[in-house]
XYZ file of C-alpha atoms in Angstrom:
383
model
C -0.078 0.176 -0.327
C 1.421 3.613 -1.199
C 2.522 5.665 2.355
C -0.443 7.974 2.802
C 1.804 10.824 2.791
C 3.487 9.774 -0.467
C -0.139 10.574 -1.715
C -0.092 14.215 -0.579
C 3.331 15.115 -2.535
C 2.509 18.297 -4.915
C -0.479 18.856 -2.849
C -1.370 22.443 -1.467
C -2.766 23.575 1.539
C -5.541 26.489 1.972
C -4.806 27.950 5.308
C -8.254 29.605 4.941
C -10.464 26.001 5.305
C -9.355 25.700 8.977
C -11.648 27.566 11.899
C -10.019 30.084 14.050
C -9.520 28.927 17.719
C -9.107 30.748 21.056
C -5.876 30.051 22.918
C -5.410 29.456 26.453
C -3.240 31.531 28.248
C -0.471 29.104 27.917
C -0.783 28.536 24.568
C -0.170 32.109 23.737
C 2.735 31.986 25.744
C 4.277 29.500 23.865
C 3.250 30.760 20.718
C 4.568 34.024 21.177
C 8.181 32.555 22.418
C 8.103 30.461 18.932
C 7.516 33.405 16.869
C 10.455 35.028 18.477
C 9.830 38.986 17.270
C 11.757 41.801 17.798
C 10.524 44.924 16.871
C 12.588 47.788 17.744
C 10.491 50.525 18.160
C 7.882 48.639 16.597
C 4.743 46.697 17.722
C 2.481 44.513 16.089
C -0.775 45.700 15.283
C -3.730 45.261 18.110
C -6.518 43.731 15.678
C -6.269 41.110 16.549
C -3.052 40.671 18.919
C -2.567 36.523 18.966
C -3.914 35.880 15.784
C -1.234 38.356 13.818
C 1.019 35.045 16.009
C -0.687 32.074 14.326
C -0.805 33.473 11.011
C 3.139 34.153 10.963
C 3.500 30.259 12.481
C 0.875 29.216 9.863
C 0.387 26.797 12.903
C -2.641 26.606 14.858
C -3.239 23.470 17.381
C -6.387 22.490 15.173
C -3.643 22.158 12.303
C -0.733 20.610 14.358
C -3.333 17.685 15.056
C -3.523 17.190 11.023
C -0.363 15.191 10.239
C -2.135 14.176 6.876
C -2.078 18.006 5.940
C 1.279 18.824 7.031
C 2.553 15.898 5.184
C 2.562 17.975 1.770
C 4.815 20.506 3.514
C 7.487 17.887 5.212
C 10.140 19.307 3.166
C 10.142 22.985 3.957
C 13.442 23.196 4.913
C 14.232 22.559 1.916
C 11.255 23.999 -0.290
C 10.476 27.291 0.717
C 7.484 27.829 -1.307
C 5.632 24.229 0.421
C 4.747 26.512 3.742
C 3.805 29.260 1.923
C 1.115 27.503 -0.302
C 2.655 28.199 -3.524
C 3.923 24.881 -5.934
C 6.995 23.490 -5.639
C 9.516 25.046 -7.591
C 7.206 28.294 -7.918
C 10.001 29.990 -6.413
C 13.077 28.817 -8.523
C 14.202 31.750 -9.992
C 14.357 33.346 -7.042
C 15.803 31.313 -4.737
C 18.928 30.242 -4.226
C 20.310 26.973 -3.126
C 22.843 27.164 -0.138
C 23.559 23.495 1.428
C 25.933 25.297 3.903
C 26.636 23.766 7.438
C 28.031 25.862 10.479
C 28.501 23.991 13.290
C 29.334 24.987 16.968
C 29.177 23.544 20.161
C 28.107 20.349 18.325
C 25.264 21.542 16.956
C 24.247 22.309 13.350
C 22.510 24.931 11.615
C 22.137 24.373 7.659
C 21.115 27.028 5.171
C 19.160 25.063 2.898
C 17.689 27.982 0.547
C 17.908 31.674 0.470
C 15.497 34.391 -1.480
C 15.800 37.730 -1.381
C 12.062 39.290 -1.790
C 10.705 42.846 -1.412
C 12.034 43.907 1.588
C 12.640 40.908 3.424
C 15.078 37.993 2.965
C 13.780 34.040 3.802
C 16.112 31.675 4.880
C 15.353 27.494 4.993
C 16.955 26.116 7.486
C 17.544 22.434 8.802
C 18.799 22.290 12.845
C 20.108 19.421 14.278
C 22.044 18.103 17.513
C 23.484 14.671 18.768
C 21.945 12.909 21.669
C 24.605 13.866 23.801
C 24.225 17.748 23.512
C 20.650 17.393 23.742
C 21.039 15.217 27.022
C 23.332 17.738 27.986
C 21.127 20.689 27.620
C 18.234 18.913 29.711
C 16.448 19.189 25.871
C 12.594 17.882 26.282
C 12.564 14.891 24.648
C 10.346 16.358 21.644
C 11.711 19.483 21.507
C 13.415 21.286 19.023
C 16.027 23.481 18.820
C 15.241 27.076 17.367
C 16.998 29.612 15.584
C 17.490 33.006 17.291
C 18.388 36.209 16.607
C 19.431 36.677 12.893
C 22.040 39.098 11.524
C 22.191 39.437 7.587
C 24.697 41.272 5.816
C 24.616 41.607 1.939
C 27.470 43.311 0.182
C 28.056 46.443 2.616
C 24.770 46.532 4.693
C 23.786 44.726 7.246
C 20.579 43.711 8.875
C 19.486 43.334 12.252
C 17.766 44.464 15.285
C 14.465 44.095 12.703
C 11.029 42.612 12.628
C 11.321 38.438 11.719
C 9.353 35.567 11.773
C 9.648 31.902 12.350
C 7.972 29.119 10.969
C 8.402 25.737 12.463
C 7.788 22.585 10.621
C 5.490 20.447 13.104
C 7.098 16.501 12.001
C 10.293 16.534 12.610
C 12.826 14.957 11.008
C 13.807 11.233 10.520
C 17.287 12.152 12.199
C 15.706 14.216 14.763
C 16.742 17.774 13.018
C 13.956 20.331 12.919
C 12.826 22.681 9.833
C 12.422 26.117 9.716
C 11.636 28.898 7.455
C 13.089 32.193 8.597
C 11.817 35.553 7.570
C 13.980 39.095 8.482
C 12.855 42.451 7.760
C 15.259 44.249 5.938
C 13.851 47.338 6.972
C 16.921 48.629 9.632
C 20.054 49.417 8.037
C 23.693 49.645 8.857
C 24.849 51.514 6.068
C 28.243 52.537 6.953
C 29.564 49.761 9.145
C 30.146 51.044 12.184
C 27.887 48.259 14.169
C 24.772 50.843 14.471
C 21.463 51.201 12.779
C 21.350 54.331 10.751
C 18.356 54.052 8.770
C 15.131 52.724 9.196
C 12.571 52.232 6.964
C 15.231 50.914 4.590
C 13.835 49.285 1.165
C 16.901 46.809 0.099
C 15.770 46.223 -3.591
C 15.688 50.243 -4.193
C 19.480 50.254 -2.947
C 20.526 47.060 -5.247
C 22.609 47.138 -8.470
C 20.159 44.264 -10.279
C 23.553 43.845 -12.852
C 25.716 42.528 -9.645
C 25.950 39.761 -7.392
C 26.627 40.828 -3.618
C 27.964 38.334 -1.060
C 25.769 37.145 1.699
C 26.335 36.329 5.238
C 23.946 34.751 7.687
C 24.606 34.814 11.276
C 22.990 33.418 14.113
C 24.539 34.552 17.194
C 21.770 32.277 20.008
C 19.622 29.453 19.856
C 16.679 28.637 21.638
C 15.367 25.431 23.295
C 12.595 24.232 25.529
C 14.066 22.265 29.109
C 12.779 18.606 30.399
C 10.497 19.648 32.523
C 12.080 17.151 35.205
C 14.937 19.445 34.846
C 13.530 22.894 35.405
C 13.768 23.988 39.019
C 10.780 26.274 39.001
C 7.022 26.173 37.618
C 8.123 29.791 35.730
C 7.718 30.003 32.390
C 10.969 31.482 31.707
C 12.512 29.036 33.086
C 11.346 26.080 30.749
C 13.520 27.862 28.335
C 17.495 27.868 27.563
C 19.377 29.735 25.279
C 22.552 28.753 23.608
C 24.956 31.539 22.709
C 27.815 30.703 19.860
C 28.235 31.631 16.292
C 26.941 30.015 13.510
C 27.828 31.635 10.123
C 26.910 30.736 6.752
C 28.289 32.775 3.548
C 26.849 33.124 0.157
C 25.629 35.153 -2.833
C 22.573 36.875 -3.874
C 21.506 38.379 -7.104
C 18.496 40.600 -6.964
C 17.488 41.366 -10.734
C 14.485 38.796 -11.221
C 12.446 39.822 -7.665
C 13.378 43.820 -8.662
C 11.715 43.002 -12.118
C 8.970 41.447 -11.050
C 8.105 43.599 -7.915
C 5.386 46.109 -8.525
C 4.978 49.241 -6.861
C 1.833 50.718 -6.769
C 1.600 54.563 -4.987
C -1.885 55.417 -3.678
C -1.350 58.326 -1.756
C -4.869 58.254 -0.228
C -5.912 60.348 2.583
C -9.190 59.487 4.540
C -10.901 61.042 7.189
C -11.557 59.257 10.375
C -14.467 60.450 12.829
C -15.380 57.063 14.884
C -15.505 55.618 18.683
C -14.018 58.860 20.304
C -11.195 59.061 17.705
C -10.244 61.480 14.791
C -7.776 61.911 12.436
C -6.848 60.856 8.972
C -5.098 57.816 7.469
C -2.868 58.416 5.074
C -2.322 55.085 2.983
C 0.510 55.792 1.161
C 1.945 53.181 -1.804
C 1.503 49.077 -1.813
C 3.999 47.065 -3.087
C 3.404 43.430 -4.742
C 5.819 41.099 -5.474
C 6.049 37.606 -6.393
C 6.155 36.668 -2.505
C 4.271 39.304 -0.393
C 2.108 42.451 -0.471
C 3.113 44.947 1.467
C 1.230 47.811 2.564
C 2.425 50.981 4.088
C -0.048 53.704 5.725
C 0.000 56.119 8.771
C -3.080 57.452 11.198
C -2.604 60.971 12.587
C -5.027 61.687 15.433
C -6.515 65.037 15.978
C -8.550 63.497 18.788
C -8.073 60.172 20.965
C -4.667 58.408 21.183
C -3.610 56.840 17.753
C -1.779 54.191 20.140
C -3.842 52.716 23.013
C -8.051 52.274 23.169
C -9.829 52.967 19.770
C -7.099 51.065 16.660
C -7.074 52.735 13.279
C -5.750 50.120 10.347
C -6.792 48.491 6.675
C -7.942 45.498 5.914
C -6.733 43.929 2.255
C -9.276 41.581 0.454
C -8.706 39.826 -3.021
C -11.065 39.914 -6.116
C -12.490 36.979 -4.140
C -13.587 38.744 -1.065
C -11.013 36.687 0.588
C -9.089 38.462 3.649
C -5.125 37.660 2.784
C -2.928 36.264 5.644
C -1.383 39.386 7.585
C 1.509 40.196 10.249
C 2.433 43.662 11.087
C 5.331 45.781 12.727
C 5.291 49.805 13.355
C 5.397 52.333 15.946
C 4.819 55.735 16.598
C 3.546 58.495 19.661
C 0.014 59.051 20.824
C -0.930 61.230 17.783
C 0.721 59.681 15.173
C 0.923 55.752 14.073
C 2.853 54.181 11.118
C 2.300 50.955 10.315
C 3.702 48.577 7.596
C 1.824 45.111 6.610
C 2.694 42.474 5.088
C 0.079 39.905 3.431
C 1.158 36.737 1.832
C 0.724 36.265 -1.971
C -0.230 32.400 -1.757
C -2.690 32.736 -4.795
C -4.101 34.502 -7.955
C -4.402 37.890 -7.182
C -5.660 40.427 -9.919
C -7.399 42.911 -7.639
C -7.325 43.985 -3.912
C -9.710 45.817 -1.784
C -8.527 48.364 0.806
C -10.704 48.442 3.745
C -10.196 51.248 6.574
C -11.258 49.786 9.961
C -11.483 51.259 13.961
C -11.249 48.946 16.083
C -12.063 48.964 20.144
C -9.351 46.765 21.077
C -10.802 46.216 24.693
C -13.925 45.471 23.948
C -13.019 43.318 20.604
C -15.717 45.814 18.631
C -14.138 46.597 15.165
C -15.832 48.588 12.765
C -15.034 48.255 8.999
C -15.469 51.474 6.914
C -17.069 49.818 3.735
C -18.108 53.910 2.552
C -14.298 54.534 2.080
C -12.868 51.371 1.093
C -11.420 51.451 -2.764
C -10.007 49.129 -4.872
C -6.485 48.582 -6.746
C -6.331 46.451 -9.891
C -2.494 44.890 -9.867
C -0.371 43.116 -12.219
C 0.561 39.751 -10.175
C 2.843 37.581 -12.535
């Protein structure tokens, strides 16, 4: 009889078919820990806080239990497309096979693939350790060693202290190793080599020569793991996790010509007055950028009454031509009067039209309101 997993090769996963569930407090903490986002000074949007984390991880408890669904993404470390709901090989013109391994303290970090996208870099990773090392760490039997903070250098530009997301394959490899998709925002850059961030809101594709190959280094200085409960001295959540410090650096090169050619920028420059739920101001939607991998939206809200950061939130939802909400993550920051946000949506299906719907949301009472009278559409050339 043919293996049930083999029958699913080449299949795709439609995440919209899965129900949205309410997480317990402990599950939320675990999701946040796995997400490992570090946003300075950005913060995630408030609607909804944990839902954004679940979407970034692309894993919910319901999906974790469905091994037959996850069998179709069982090679995420070697195929970036599979966890992004794209046909296998559809990013072959954008990604690069690396297959380089860095070892420190008996732990191997292998970069299988690397792909440069608009505003981010994606790495397909495999992390492994022998039984001796796992025992010495007090590693939970079924727990994985997860990637920590990432620093990426492209040519003379260094990127760190930016938002990042980690997607972990829930089915480990036969040798006990684990696969990950690691995405690092290339929005905060050290352009003069002094070790300090000197540019924020950086658009890396705008600073790359498409006719040039750039040397790339990807460096992890720490890894994380969940301890064996029997070796945890207290019941505190923080004590359940450990950190491994070291140096795992892999070198390769990248050329951005194809991703640059296939990324479209659409200036919007919309000014929408807001007067809802005790907050007044102007929502400014600057532009949307569409790459083969992602859809990115930048907007600001300037409040003349109320608080732009707390209480009632103002934002934008994007739907496609079929009315489907596009999965999203977000980062941003601001003051009590000005909020600046960058939203990213997964470009996982053929999109020919985007519908932008402003909303206000009283996060504390969970009562979002779509401002459909201010919604507008944009036709996009998504190839």
